[in-house]
Short mmCIF file of N, CA and C in Angstrom, two decimals:
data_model
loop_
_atom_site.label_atom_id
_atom_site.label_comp_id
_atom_site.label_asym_id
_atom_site.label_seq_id
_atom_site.Cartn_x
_atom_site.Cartn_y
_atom_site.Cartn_z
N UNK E 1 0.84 -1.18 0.00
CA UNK E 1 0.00 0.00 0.00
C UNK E 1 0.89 1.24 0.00
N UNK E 2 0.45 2.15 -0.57
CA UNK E 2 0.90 3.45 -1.18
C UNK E 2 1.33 4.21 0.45
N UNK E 3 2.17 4.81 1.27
CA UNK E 3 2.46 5.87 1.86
C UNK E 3 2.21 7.15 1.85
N UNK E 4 3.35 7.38 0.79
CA UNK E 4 3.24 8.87 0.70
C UNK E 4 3.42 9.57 -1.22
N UNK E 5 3.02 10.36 -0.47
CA UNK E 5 2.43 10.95 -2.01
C UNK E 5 2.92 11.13 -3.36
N UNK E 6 4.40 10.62 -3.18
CA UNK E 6 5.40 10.26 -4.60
C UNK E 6 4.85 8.95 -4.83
N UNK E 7 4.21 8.01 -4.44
CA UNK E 7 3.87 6.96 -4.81
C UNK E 7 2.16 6.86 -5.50
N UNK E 8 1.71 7.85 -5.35
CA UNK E 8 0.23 7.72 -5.90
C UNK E 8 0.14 9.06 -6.61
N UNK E 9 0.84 10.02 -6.67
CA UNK E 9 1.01 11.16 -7.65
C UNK E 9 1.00 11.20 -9.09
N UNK E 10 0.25 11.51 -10.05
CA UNK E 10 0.38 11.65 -11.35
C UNK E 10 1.63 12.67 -11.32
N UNK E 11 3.07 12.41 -11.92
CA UNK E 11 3.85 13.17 -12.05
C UNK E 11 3.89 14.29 -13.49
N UNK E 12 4.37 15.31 -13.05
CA UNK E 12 4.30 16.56 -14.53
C UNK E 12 3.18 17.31 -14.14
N UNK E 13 3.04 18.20 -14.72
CA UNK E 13 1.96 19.39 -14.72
C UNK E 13 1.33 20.12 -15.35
N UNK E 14 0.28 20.51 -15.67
CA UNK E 14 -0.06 21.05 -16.86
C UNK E 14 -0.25 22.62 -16.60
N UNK E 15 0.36 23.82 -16.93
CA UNK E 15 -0.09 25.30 -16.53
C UNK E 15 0.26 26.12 -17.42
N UNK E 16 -0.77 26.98 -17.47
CA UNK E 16 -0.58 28.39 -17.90
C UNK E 16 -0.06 29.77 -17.48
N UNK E 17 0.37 30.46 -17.64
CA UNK E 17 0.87 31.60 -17.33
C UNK E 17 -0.06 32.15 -16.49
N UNK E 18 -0.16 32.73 -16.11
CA UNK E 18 -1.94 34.16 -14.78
C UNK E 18 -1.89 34.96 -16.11
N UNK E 19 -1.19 35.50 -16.92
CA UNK E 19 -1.88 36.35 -18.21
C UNK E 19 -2.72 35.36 -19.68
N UNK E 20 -2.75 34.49 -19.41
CA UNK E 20 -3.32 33.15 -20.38
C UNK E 20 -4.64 33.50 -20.49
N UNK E 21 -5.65 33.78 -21.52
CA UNK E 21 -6.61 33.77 -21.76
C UNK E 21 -7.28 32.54 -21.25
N UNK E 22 -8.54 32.39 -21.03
CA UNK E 22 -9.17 31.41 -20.90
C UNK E 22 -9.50 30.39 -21.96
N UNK E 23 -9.67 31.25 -23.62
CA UNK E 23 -9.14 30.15 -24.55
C UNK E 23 -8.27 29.19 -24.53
N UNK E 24 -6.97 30.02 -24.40
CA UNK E 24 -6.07 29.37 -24.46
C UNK E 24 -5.95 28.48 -22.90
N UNK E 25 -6.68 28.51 -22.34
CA UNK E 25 -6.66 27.44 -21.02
C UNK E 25 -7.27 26.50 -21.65
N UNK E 26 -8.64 26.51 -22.06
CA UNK E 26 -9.37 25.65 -22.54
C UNK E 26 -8.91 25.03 -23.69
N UNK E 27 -8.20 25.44 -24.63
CA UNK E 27 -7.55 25.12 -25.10
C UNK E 27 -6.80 23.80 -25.03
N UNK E 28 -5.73 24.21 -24.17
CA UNK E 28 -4.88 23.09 -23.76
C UNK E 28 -5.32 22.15 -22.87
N UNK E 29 -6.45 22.41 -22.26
CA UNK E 29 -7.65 21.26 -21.87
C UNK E 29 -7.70 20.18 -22.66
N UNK E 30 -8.34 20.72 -23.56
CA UNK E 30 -8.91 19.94 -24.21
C UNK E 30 -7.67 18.97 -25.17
N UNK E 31 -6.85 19.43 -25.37
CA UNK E 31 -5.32 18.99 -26.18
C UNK E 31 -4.95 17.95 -25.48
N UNK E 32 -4.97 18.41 -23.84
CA UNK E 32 -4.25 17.77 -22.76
C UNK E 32 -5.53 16.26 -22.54
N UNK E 33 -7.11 16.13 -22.68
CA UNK E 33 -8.05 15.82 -21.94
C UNK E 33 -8.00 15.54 -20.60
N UNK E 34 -7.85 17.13 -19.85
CA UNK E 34 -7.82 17.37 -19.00
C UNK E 34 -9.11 18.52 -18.41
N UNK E 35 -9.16 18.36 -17.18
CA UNK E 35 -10.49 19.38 -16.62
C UNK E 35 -9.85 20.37 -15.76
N UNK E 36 -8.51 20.64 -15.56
CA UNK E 36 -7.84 21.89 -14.98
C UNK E 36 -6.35 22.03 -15.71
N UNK E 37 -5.86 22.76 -15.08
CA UNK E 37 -4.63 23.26 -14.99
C UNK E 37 -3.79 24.21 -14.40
N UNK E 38 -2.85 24.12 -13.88
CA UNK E 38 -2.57 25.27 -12.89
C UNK E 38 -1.94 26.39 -13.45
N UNK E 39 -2.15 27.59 -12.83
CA UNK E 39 -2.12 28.80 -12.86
C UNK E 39 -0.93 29.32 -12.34
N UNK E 40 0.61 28.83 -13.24
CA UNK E 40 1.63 29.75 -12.71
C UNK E 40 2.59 30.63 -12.96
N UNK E 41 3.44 30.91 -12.11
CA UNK E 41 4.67 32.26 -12.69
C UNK E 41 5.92 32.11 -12.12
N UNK E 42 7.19 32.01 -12.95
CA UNK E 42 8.91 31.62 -12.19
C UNK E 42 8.30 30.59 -11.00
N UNK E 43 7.96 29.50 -11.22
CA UNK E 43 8.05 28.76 -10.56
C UNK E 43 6.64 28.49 -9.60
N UNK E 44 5.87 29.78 -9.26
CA UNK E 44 5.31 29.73 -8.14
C UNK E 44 3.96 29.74 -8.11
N UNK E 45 2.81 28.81 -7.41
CA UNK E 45 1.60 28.00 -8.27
C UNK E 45 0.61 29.15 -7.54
N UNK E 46 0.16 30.07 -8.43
CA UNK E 46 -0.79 30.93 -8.09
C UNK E 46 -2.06 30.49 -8.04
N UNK E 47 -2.57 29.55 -8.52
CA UNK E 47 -4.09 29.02 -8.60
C UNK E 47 -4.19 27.86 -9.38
N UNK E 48 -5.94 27.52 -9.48
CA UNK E 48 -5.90 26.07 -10.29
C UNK E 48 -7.12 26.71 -10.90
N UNK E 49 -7.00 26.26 -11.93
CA UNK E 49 -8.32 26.64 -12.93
C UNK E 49 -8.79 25.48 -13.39
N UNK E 50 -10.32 25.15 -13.52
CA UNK E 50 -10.79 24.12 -13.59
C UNK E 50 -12.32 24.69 -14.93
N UNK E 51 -12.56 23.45 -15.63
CA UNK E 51 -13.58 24.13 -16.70
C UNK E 51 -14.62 24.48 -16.05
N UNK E 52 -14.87 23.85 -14.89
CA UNK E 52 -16.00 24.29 -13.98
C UNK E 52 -15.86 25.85 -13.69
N UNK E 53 -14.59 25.90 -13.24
CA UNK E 53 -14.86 27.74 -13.10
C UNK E 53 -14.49 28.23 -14.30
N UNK E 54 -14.16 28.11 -15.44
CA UNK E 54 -14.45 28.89 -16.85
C UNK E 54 -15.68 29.00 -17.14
N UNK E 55 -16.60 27.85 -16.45
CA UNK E 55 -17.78 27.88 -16.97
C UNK E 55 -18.93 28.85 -15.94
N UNK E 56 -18.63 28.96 -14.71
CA UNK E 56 -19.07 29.43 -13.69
C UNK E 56 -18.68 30.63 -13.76
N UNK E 57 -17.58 30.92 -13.74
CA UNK E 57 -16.84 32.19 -13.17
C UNK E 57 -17.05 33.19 -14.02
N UNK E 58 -17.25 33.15 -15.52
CA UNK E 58 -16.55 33.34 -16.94
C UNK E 58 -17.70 33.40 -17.68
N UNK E 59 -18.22 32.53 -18.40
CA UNK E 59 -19.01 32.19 -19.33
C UNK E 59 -20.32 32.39 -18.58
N UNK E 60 -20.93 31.86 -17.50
CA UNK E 60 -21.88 32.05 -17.23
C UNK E 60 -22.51 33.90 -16.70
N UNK E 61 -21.25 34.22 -16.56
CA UNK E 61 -21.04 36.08 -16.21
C UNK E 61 -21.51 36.62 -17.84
N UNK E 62 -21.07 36.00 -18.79
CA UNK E 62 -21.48 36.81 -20.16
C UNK E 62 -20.02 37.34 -20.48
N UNK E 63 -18.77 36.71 -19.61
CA UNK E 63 -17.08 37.46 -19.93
C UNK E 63 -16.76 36.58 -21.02
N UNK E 64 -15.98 37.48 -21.68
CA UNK E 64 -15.31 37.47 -23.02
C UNK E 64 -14.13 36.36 -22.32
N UNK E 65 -14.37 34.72 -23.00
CA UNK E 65 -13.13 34.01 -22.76
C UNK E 65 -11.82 34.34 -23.51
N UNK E 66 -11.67 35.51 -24.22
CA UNK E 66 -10.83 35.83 -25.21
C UNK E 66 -10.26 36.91 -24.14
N UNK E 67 -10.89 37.92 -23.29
CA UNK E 67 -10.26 38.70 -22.68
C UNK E 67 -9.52 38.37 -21.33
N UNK E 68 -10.66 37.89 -20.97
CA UNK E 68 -10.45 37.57 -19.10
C UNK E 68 -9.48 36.49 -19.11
N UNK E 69 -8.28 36.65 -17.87
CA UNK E 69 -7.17 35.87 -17.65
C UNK E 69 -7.68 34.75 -16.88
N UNK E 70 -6.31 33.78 -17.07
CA UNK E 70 -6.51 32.78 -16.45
C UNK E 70 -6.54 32.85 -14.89
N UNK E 71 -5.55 33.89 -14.46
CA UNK E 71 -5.53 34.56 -13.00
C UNK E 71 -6.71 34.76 -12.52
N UNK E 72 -7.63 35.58 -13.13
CA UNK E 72 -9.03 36.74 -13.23
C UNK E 72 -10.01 35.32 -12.21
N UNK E 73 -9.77 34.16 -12.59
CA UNK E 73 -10.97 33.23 -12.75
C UNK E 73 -10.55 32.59 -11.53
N UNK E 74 -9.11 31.74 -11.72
CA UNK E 74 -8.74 30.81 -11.19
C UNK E 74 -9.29 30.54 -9.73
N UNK E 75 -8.91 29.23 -8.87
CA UNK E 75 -9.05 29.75 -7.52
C UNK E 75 -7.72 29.66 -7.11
N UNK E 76 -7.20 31.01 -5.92
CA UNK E 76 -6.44 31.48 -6.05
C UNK E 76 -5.58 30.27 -4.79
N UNK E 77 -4.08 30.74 -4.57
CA UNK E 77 -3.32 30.12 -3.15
C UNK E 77 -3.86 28.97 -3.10
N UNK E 78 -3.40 27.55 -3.98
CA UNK E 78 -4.31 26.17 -3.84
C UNK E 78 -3.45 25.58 -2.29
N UNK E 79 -4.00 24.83 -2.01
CA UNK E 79 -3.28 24.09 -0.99
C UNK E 79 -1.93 22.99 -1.95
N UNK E 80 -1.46 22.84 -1.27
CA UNK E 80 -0.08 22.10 -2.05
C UNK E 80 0.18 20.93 -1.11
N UNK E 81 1.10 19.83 -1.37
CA UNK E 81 1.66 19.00 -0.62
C UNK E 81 2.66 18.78 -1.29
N UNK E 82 3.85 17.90 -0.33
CA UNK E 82 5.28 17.76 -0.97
C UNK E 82 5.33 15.99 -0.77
N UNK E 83 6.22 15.64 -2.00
CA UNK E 83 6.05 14.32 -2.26
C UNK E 83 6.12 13.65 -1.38
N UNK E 84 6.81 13.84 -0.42
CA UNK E 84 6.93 12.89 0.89
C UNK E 84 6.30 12.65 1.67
N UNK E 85 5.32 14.25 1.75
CA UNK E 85 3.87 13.76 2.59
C UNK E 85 3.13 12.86 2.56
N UNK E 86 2.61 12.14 3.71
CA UNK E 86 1.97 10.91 3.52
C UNK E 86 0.37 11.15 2.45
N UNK E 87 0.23 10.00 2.50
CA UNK E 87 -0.98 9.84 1.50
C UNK E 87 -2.34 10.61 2.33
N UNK E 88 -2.24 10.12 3.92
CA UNK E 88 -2.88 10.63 4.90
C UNK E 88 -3.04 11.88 4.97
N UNK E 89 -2.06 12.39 5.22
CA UNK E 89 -1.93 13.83 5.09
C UNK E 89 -2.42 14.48 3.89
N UNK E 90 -2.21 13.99 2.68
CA UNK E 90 -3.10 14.61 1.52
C UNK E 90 -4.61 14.54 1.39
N UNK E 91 -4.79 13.62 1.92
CA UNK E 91 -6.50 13.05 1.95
C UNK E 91 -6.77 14.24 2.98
N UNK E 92 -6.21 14.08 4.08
CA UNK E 92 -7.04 15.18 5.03
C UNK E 92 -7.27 16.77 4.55
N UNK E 93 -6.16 17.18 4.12
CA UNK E 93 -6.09 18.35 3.42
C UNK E 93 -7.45 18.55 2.29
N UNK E 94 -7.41 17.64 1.47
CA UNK E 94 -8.36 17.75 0.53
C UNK E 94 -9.80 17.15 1.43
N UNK E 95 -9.84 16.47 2.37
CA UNK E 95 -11.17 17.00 3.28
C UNK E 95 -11.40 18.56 3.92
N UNK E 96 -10.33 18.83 3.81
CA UNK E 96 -10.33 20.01 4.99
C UNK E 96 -10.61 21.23 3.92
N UNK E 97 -10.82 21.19 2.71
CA UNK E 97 -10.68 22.18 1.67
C UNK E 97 -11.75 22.00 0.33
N UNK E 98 -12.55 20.72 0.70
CA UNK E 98 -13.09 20.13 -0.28
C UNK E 98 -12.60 20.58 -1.73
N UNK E 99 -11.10 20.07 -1.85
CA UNK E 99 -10.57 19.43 -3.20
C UNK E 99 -10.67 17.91 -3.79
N UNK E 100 -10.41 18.12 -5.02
CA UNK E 100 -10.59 16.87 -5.01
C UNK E 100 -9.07 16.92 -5.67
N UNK E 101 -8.00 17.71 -5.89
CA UNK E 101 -6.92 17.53 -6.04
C UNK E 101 -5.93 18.48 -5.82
N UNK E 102 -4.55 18.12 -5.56
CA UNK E 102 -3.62 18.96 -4.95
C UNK E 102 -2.62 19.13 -5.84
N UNK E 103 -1.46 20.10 -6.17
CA UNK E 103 -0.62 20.30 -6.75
C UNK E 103 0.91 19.74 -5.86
N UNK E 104 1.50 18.91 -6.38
CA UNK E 104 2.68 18.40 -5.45
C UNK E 104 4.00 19.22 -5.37
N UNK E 105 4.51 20.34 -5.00
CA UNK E 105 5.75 20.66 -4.74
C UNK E 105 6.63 20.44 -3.85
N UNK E 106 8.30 20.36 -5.14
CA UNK E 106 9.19 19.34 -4.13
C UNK E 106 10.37 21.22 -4.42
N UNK E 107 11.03 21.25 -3.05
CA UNK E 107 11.96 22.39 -3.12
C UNK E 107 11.49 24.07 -4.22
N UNK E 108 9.90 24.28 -3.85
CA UNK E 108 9.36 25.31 -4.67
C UNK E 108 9.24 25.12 -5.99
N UNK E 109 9.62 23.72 -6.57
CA UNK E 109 9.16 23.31 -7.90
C UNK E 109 7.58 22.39 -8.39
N UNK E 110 7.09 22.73 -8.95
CA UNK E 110 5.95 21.61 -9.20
C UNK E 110 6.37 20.18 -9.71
N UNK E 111 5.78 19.60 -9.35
CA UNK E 111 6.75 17.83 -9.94
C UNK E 111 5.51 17.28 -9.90
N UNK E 112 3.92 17.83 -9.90
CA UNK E 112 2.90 16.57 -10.05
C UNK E 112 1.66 16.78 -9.65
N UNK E 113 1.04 16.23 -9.62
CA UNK E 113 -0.43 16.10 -9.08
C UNK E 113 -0.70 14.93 -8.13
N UNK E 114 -1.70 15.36 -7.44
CA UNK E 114 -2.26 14.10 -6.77
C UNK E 114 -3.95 14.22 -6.52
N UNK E 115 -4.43 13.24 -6.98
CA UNK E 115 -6.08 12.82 -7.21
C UNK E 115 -6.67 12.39 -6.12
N UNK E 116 -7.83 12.49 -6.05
CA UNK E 116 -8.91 11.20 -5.39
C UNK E 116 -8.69 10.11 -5.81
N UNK E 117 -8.73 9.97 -7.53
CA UNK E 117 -8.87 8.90 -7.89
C UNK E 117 -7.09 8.76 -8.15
N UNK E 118 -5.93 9.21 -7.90
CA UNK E 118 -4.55 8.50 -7.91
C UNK E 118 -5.19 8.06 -6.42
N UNK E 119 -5.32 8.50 -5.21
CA UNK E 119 -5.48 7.78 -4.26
C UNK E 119 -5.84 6.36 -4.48
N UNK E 120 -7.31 6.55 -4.49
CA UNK E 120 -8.26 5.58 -4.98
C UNK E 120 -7.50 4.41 -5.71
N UNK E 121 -6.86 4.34 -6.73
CA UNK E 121 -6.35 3.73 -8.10
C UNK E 121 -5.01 3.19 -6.79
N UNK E 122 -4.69 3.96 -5.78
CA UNK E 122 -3.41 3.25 -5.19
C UNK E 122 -4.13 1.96 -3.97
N UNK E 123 -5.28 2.72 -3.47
CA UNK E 123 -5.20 2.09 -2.41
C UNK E 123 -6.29 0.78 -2.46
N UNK E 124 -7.40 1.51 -3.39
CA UNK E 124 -8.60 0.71 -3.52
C UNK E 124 -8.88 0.44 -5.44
N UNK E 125 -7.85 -0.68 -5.90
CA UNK E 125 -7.68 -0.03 -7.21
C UNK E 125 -9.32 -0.91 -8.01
N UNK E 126 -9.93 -1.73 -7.66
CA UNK E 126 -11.42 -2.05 -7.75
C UNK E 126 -12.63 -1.32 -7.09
N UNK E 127 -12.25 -0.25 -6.45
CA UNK E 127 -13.65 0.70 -6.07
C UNK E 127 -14.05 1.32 -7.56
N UNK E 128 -15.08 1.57 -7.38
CA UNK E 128 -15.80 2.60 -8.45
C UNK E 128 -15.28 4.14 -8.59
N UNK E 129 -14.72 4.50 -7.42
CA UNK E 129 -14.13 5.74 -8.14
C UNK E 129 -12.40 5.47 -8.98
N UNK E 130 -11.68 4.59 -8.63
CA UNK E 130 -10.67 4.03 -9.07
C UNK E 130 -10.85 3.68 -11.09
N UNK E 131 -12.14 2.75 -10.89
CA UNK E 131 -12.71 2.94 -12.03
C UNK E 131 -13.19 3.68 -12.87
N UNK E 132 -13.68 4.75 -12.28
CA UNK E 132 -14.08 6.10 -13.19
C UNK E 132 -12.65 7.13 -13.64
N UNK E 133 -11.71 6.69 -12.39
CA UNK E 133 -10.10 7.74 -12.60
C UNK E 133 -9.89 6.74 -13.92
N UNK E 134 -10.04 5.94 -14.08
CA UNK E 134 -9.21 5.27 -14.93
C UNK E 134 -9.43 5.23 -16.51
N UNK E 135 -10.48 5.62 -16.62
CA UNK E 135 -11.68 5.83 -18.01
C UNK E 135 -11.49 6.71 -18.32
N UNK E 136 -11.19 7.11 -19.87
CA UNK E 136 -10.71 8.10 -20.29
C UNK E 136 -11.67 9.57 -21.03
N UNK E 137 -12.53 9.66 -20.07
CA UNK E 137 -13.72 10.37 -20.58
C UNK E 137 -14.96 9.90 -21.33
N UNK E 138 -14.80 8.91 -21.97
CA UNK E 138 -15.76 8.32 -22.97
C UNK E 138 -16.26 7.17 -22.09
N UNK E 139 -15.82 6.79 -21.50
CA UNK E 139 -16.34 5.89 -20.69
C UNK E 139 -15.38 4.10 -21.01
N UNK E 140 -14.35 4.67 -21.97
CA UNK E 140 -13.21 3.59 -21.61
C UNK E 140 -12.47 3.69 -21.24
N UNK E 141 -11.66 2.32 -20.60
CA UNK E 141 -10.38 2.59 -19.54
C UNK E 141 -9.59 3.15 -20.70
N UNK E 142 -8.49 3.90 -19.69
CA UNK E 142 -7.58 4.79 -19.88
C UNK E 142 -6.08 4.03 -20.88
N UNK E 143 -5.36 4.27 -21.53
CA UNK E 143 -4.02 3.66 -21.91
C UNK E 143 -3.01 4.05 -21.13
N UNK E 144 -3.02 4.60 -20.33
CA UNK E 144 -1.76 5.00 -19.50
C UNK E 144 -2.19 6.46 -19.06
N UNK E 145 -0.78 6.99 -17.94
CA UNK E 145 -1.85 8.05 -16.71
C UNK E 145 -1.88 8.81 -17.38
N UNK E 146 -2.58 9.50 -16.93
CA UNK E 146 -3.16 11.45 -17.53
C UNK E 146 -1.93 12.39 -16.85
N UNK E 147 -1.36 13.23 -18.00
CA UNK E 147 -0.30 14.10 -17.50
C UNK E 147 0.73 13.51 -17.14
N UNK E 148 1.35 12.46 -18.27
CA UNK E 148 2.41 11.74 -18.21
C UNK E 148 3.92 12.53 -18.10
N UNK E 149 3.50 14.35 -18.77
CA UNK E 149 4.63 14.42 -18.95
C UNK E 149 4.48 16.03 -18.50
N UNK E 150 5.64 16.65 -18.43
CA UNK E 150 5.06 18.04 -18.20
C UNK E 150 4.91 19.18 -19.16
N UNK E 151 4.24 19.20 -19.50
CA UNK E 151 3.84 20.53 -19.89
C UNK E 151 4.39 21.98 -20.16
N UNK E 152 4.78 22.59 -20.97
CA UNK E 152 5.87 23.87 -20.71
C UNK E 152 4.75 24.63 -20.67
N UNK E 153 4.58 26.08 -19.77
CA UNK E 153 3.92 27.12 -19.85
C UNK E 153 3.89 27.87 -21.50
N UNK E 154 2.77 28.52 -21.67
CA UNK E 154 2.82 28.91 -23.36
C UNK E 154 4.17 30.44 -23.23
N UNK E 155 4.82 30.60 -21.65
CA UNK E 155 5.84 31.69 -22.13
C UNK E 155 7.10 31.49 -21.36
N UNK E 156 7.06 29.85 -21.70
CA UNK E 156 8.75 29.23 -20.85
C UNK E 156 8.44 27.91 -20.12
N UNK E 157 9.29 27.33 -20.05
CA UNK E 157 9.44 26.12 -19.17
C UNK E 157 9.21 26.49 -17.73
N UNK E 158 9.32 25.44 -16.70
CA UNK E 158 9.92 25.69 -15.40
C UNK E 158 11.20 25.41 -15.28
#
């Protein structure tokens, strides 16, 4: 059984700049088939943007996804954990914040994600939410993890 959170982490990251249009978020959503991405700058994870709040925040306001930033929307200061933190410790956090996912930084760098369903998929890999992490939107299993690799920001690497 999984420990700590380098062991059930989707490693790499997917983010945009805080000046990134929301196109271009959605964008790389959809490139990526992904439902967020984080929101950062030299290194440092300003928010997580999710299509739910493009769609909430944004679109349902009547805002121009061509104008409004990815910053403008995002939700801001996400909670974070570092790979070594236990698995425990991530679960509680994301009770304590109702996330359903965390951004992993190791020495102020991003190196990953961590899920419900990476939990799930580590600990309980036949539950039904394990099964739904694993399906690749359409409703078939997946070929391998989501956000295999990282991602460069559209104005530089990390």
């Amino acid at each position: 059984m999984a420990d700590v959170v380098r062991e059930v982490m989707t490693p790499g990251v997917v983010a945009v700049p805080p000046d990134a249009s929301l196109v271009e978020a959605a964008q790389l959503m959809r490139a990526q088939d992904i439902g967020d991405v984080l929101v950062a700058s030299e290194r440092q994870v300003l928010g997580v943007l999710t299509d739910r709040d493009i769609t909430l925040r944004a679109v349902a306001d009547g805002a121009d996804p061509l104008v409004v930033s990815a910053r403008m929307v995002c939700t801001p200061n996400p909670v974070v954990v570092a790979p070594d933190d236990t698995v425990a410790t991530a679960v509680g956090l994301m009770r304590e914040h109702a996330v359903r996912r965390l951004p992993v930084v190791e020495d102020g760098r991003l190196v990953g994600m961590v899920s419900l369903g990476d939990v799930a998929m580590a600990r309980e890999p036949h539950s039904a939410l394990a099964e739904i992490s694993r399906a690749d939107g359409h409703g078939r299993a997946a070929v391998g993890p989501p956000r295999a690799s990282l991602a460069d920001p559209p104005t530089g690497g990390w």
